[in-house]
mmCIF file of C-alpha atoms in Angstrom:
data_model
loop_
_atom_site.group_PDB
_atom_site.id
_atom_site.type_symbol
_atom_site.label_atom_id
_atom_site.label_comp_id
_atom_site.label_asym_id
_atom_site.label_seq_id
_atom_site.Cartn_x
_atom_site.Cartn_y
_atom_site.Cartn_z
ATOM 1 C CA UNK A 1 14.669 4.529 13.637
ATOM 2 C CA UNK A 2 16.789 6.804 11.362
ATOM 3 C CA UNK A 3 15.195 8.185 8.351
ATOM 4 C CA UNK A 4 17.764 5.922 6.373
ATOM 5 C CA UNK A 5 15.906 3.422 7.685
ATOM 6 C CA UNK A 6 12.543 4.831 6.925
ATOM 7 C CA UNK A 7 13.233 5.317 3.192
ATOM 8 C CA UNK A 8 15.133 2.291 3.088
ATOM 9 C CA UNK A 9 11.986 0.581 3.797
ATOM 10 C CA UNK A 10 9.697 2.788 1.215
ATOM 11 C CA UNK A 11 12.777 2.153 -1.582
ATOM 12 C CA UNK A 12 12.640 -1.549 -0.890
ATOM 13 C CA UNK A 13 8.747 -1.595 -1.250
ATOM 14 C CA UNK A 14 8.861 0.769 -4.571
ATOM 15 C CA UNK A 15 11.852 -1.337 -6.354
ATOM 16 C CA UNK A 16 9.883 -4.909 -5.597
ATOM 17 C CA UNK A 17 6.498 -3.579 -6.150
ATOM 18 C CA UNK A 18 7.703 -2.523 -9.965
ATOM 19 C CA UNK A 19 9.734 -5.592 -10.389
ATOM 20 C CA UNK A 20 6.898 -7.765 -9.725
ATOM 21 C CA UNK A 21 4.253 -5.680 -11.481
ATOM 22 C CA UNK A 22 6.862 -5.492 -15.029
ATOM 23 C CA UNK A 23 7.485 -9.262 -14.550
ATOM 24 C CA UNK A 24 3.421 -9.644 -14.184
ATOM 25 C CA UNK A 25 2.584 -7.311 -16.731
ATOM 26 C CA UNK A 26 5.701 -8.982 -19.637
ATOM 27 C CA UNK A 27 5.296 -12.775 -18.482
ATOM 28 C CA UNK A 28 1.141 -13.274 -18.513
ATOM 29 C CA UNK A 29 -1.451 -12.442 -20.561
ATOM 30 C CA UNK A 30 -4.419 -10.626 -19.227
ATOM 31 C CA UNK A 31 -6.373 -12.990 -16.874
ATOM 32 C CA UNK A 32 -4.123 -15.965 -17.148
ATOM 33 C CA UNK A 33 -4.141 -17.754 -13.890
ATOM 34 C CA UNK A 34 -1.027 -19.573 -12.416
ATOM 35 C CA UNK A 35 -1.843 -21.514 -9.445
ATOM 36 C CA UNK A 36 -0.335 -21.561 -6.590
ATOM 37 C CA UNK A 37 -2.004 -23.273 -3.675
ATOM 38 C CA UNK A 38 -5.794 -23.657 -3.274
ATOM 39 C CA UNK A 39 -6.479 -20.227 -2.523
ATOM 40 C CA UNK A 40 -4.092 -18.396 -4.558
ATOM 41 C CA UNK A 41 -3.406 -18.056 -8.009
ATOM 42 C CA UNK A 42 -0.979 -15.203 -9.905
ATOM 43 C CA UNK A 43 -3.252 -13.377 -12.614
ATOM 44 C CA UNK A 44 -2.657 -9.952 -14.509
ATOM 45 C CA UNK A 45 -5.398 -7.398 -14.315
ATOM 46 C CA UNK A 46 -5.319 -3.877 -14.718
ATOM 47 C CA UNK A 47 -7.317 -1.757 -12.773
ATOM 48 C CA UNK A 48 -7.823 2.022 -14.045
ATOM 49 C CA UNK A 49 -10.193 2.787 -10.884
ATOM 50 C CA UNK A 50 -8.842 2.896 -6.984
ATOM 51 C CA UNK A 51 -9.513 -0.031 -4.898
ATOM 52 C CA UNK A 52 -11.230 -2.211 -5.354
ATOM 53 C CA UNK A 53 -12.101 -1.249 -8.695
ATOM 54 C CA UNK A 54 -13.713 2.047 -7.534
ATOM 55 C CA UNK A 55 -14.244 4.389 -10.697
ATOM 56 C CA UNK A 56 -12.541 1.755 -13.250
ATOM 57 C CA UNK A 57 -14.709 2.282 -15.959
ATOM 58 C CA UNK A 58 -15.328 6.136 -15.929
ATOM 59 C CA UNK A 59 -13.597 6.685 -19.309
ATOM 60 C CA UNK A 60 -10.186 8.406 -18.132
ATOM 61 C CA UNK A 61 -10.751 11.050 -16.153
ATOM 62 C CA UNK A 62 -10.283 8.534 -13.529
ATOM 63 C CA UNK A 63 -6.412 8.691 -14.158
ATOM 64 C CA UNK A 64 -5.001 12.257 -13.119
ATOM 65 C CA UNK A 65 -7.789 12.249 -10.250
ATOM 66 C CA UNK A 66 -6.338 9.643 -8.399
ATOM 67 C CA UNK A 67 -2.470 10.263 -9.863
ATOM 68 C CA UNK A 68 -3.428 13.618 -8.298
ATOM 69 C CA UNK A 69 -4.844 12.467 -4.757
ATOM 70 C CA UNK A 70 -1.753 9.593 -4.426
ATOM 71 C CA UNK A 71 0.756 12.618 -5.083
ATOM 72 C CA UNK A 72 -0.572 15.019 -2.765
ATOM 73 C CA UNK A 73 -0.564 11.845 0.161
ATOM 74 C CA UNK A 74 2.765 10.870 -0.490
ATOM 75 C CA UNK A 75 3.771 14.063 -0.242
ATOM 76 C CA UNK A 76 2.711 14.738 2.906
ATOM 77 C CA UNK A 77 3.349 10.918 4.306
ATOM 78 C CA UNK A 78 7.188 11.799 2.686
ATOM 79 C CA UNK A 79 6.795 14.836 5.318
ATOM 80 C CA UNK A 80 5.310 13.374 7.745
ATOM 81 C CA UNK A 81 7.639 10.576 8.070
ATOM 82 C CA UNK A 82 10.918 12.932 8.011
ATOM 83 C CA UNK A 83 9.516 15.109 11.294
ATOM 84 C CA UNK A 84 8.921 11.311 13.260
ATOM 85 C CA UNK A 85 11.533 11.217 15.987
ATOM 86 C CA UNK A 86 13.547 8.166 17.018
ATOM 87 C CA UNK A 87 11.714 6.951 19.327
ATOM 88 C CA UNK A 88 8.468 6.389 17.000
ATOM 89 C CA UNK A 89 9.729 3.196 15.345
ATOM 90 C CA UNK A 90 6.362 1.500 14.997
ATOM 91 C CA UNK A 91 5.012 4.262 13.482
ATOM 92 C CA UNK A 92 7.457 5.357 11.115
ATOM 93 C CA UNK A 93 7.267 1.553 9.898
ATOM 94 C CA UNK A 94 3.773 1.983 9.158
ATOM 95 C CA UNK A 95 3.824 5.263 7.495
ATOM 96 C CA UNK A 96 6.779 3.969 5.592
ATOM 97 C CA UNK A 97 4.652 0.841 4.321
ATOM 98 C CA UNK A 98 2.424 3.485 3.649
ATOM 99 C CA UNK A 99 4.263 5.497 1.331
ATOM 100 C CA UNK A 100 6.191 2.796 -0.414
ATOM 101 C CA UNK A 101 2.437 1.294 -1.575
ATOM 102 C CA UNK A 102 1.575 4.732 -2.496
ATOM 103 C CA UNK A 103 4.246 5.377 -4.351
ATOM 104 C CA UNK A 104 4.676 2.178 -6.232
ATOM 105 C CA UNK A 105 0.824 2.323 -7.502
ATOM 106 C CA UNK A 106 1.614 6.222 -8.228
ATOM 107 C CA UNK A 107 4.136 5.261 -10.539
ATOM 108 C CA UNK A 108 2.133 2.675 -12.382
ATOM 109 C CA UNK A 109 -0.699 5.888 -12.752
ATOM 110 C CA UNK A 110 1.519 8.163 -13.974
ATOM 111 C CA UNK A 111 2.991 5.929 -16.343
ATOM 112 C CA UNK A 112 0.761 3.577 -17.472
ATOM 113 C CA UNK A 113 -2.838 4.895 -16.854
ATOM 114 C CA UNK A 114 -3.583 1.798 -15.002
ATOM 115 C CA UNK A 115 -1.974 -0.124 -11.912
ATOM 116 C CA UNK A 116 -0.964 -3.774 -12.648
ATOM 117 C CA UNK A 117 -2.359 -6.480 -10.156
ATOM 118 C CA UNK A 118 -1.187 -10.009 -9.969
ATOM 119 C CA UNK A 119 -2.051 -11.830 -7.184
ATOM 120 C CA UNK A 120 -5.472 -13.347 -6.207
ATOM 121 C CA UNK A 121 -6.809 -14.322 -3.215
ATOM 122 C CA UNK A 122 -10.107 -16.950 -3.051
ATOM 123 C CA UNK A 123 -11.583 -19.168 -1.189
ATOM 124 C CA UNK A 124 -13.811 -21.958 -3.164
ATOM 125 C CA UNK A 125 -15.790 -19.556 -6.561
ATOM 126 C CA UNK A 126 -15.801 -16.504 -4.296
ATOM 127 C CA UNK A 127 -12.599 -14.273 -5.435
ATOM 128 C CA UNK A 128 -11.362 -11.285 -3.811
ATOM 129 C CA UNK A 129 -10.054 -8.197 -5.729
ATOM 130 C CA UNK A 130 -6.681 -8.645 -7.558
ATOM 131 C CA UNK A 131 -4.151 -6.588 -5.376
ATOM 132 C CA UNK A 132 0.073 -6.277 -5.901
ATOM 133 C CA UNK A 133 3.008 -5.732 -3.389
ATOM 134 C CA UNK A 134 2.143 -2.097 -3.466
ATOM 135 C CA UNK A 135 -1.627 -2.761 -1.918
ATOM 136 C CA UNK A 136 -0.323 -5.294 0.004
ATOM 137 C CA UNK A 137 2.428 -2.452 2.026
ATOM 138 C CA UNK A 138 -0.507 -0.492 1.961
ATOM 139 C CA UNK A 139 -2.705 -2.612 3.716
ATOM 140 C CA UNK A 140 -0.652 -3.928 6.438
ATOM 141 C CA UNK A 141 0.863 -0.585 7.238
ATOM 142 C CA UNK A 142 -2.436 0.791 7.265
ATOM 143 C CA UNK A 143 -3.678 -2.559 9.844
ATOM 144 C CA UNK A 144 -0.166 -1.264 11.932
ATOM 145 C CA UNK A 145 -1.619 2.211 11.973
ATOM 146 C CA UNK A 146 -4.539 1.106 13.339
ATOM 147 C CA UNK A 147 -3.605 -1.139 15.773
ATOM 148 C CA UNK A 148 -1.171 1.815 17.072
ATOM 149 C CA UNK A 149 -3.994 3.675 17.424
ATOM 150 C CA UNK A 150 -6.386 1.676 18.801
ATOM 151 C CA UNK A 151 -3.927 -0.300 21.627
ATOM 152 C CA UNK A 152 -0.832 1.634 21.737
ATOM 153 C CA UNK A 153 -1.093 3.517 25.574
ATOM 154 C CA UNK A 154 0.371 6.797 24.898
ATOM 155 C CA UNK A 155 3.364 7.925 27.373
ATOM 156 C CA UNK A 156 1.959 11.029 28.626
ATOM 157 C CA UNK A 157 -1.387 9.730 29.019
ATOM 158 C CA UNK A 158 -0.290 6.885 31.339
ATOM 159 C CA UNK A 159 1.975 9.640 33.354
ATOM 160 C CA UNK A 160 -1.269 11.687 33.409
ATOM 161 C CA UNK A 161 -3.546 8.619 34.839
ATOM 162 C CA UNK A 162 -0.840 7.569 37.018
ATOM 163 C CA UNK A 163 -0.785 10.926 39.028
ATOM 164 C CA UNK A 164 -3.983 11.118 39.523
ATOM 165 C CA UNK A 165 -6.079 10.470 43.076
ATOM 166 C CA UNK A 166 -8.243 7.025 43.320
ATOM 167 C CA UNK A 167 -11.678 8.108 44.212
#
């Protein structure tokens, strides 16, 4: 995959994730749900914390600790993702999912003090964490990482296995 490609796929994750989160953030008041189906409704919330809602009410500080920690990652996923060859498509996708999240909710930090979440997820009163397009690229790249990981056989070690005597 050329690195065209690759940052193709972070700008296209970036340009949505804002879109969505300005469109969010202008069109709803806080906590206004819109359903959508019966487990999904679009709500505003801000959350000044990490995921989750990790550190959210810590009184600021909060802020250029984890503007700090997404800069320094998408840094090196930005580096990272420009030494991948060719041939590591699946991965580069990942990392690129990766770094497009980051980046989007990095913005939002920087800017705002807060990232904007829309979209929740629940299934009869139990409600799962408000996330955007940002966590979402996160998330799966993250599942695509892992599954690379955890089931991809790696060239050399299947050479390696191949060439060796059955005892």
């Amino acid at each position: 995959m050329s690195h065209l490609l690759r940052y193709g796929i972070v700008t296209l994750i970036v340009v949505f994730d804002q879109i969505t989160k300005i469109w969010a953030d202008r069109s709803l008041e806080m906590y206004q749900q819109i359903p959508v189906t019966g487990f999904f409704n679009i709500t505003k919330a801000y959350n000044y914390g990490a995921a989750f809602s990790f550190l959210d009410n810590e009184g600021g500080w909060q802020r250029w600790f984890f503007t700090a920690i997404s800069l320094v990652v998408s840094i090196v996923l930005f580096v990272w993702l420009w030494r991948m060859t060719r041939a590591e498509r699946w991965l580069s996708v990942a990392i690129a999912l990766i770094l497009g999240g980051a980046i989007g909710n990095l913005i939002d930090r920087a800017v705002y003090g807060y990232v904007v979440d829309f979209i929740q997820v629940y299934w009869n009163t139990s409600y799962f964490p408000s996330f955007n397009i940002a966590d979402a690229a996160i998330s799966c790249g993250t599942a695509l990482l892992l599954g690379l990981t955890l089931f991809e056989k790696n060239e050399t070690t299947a050479e390696e296995s191949d060439d060796k005597p059955a005892t």
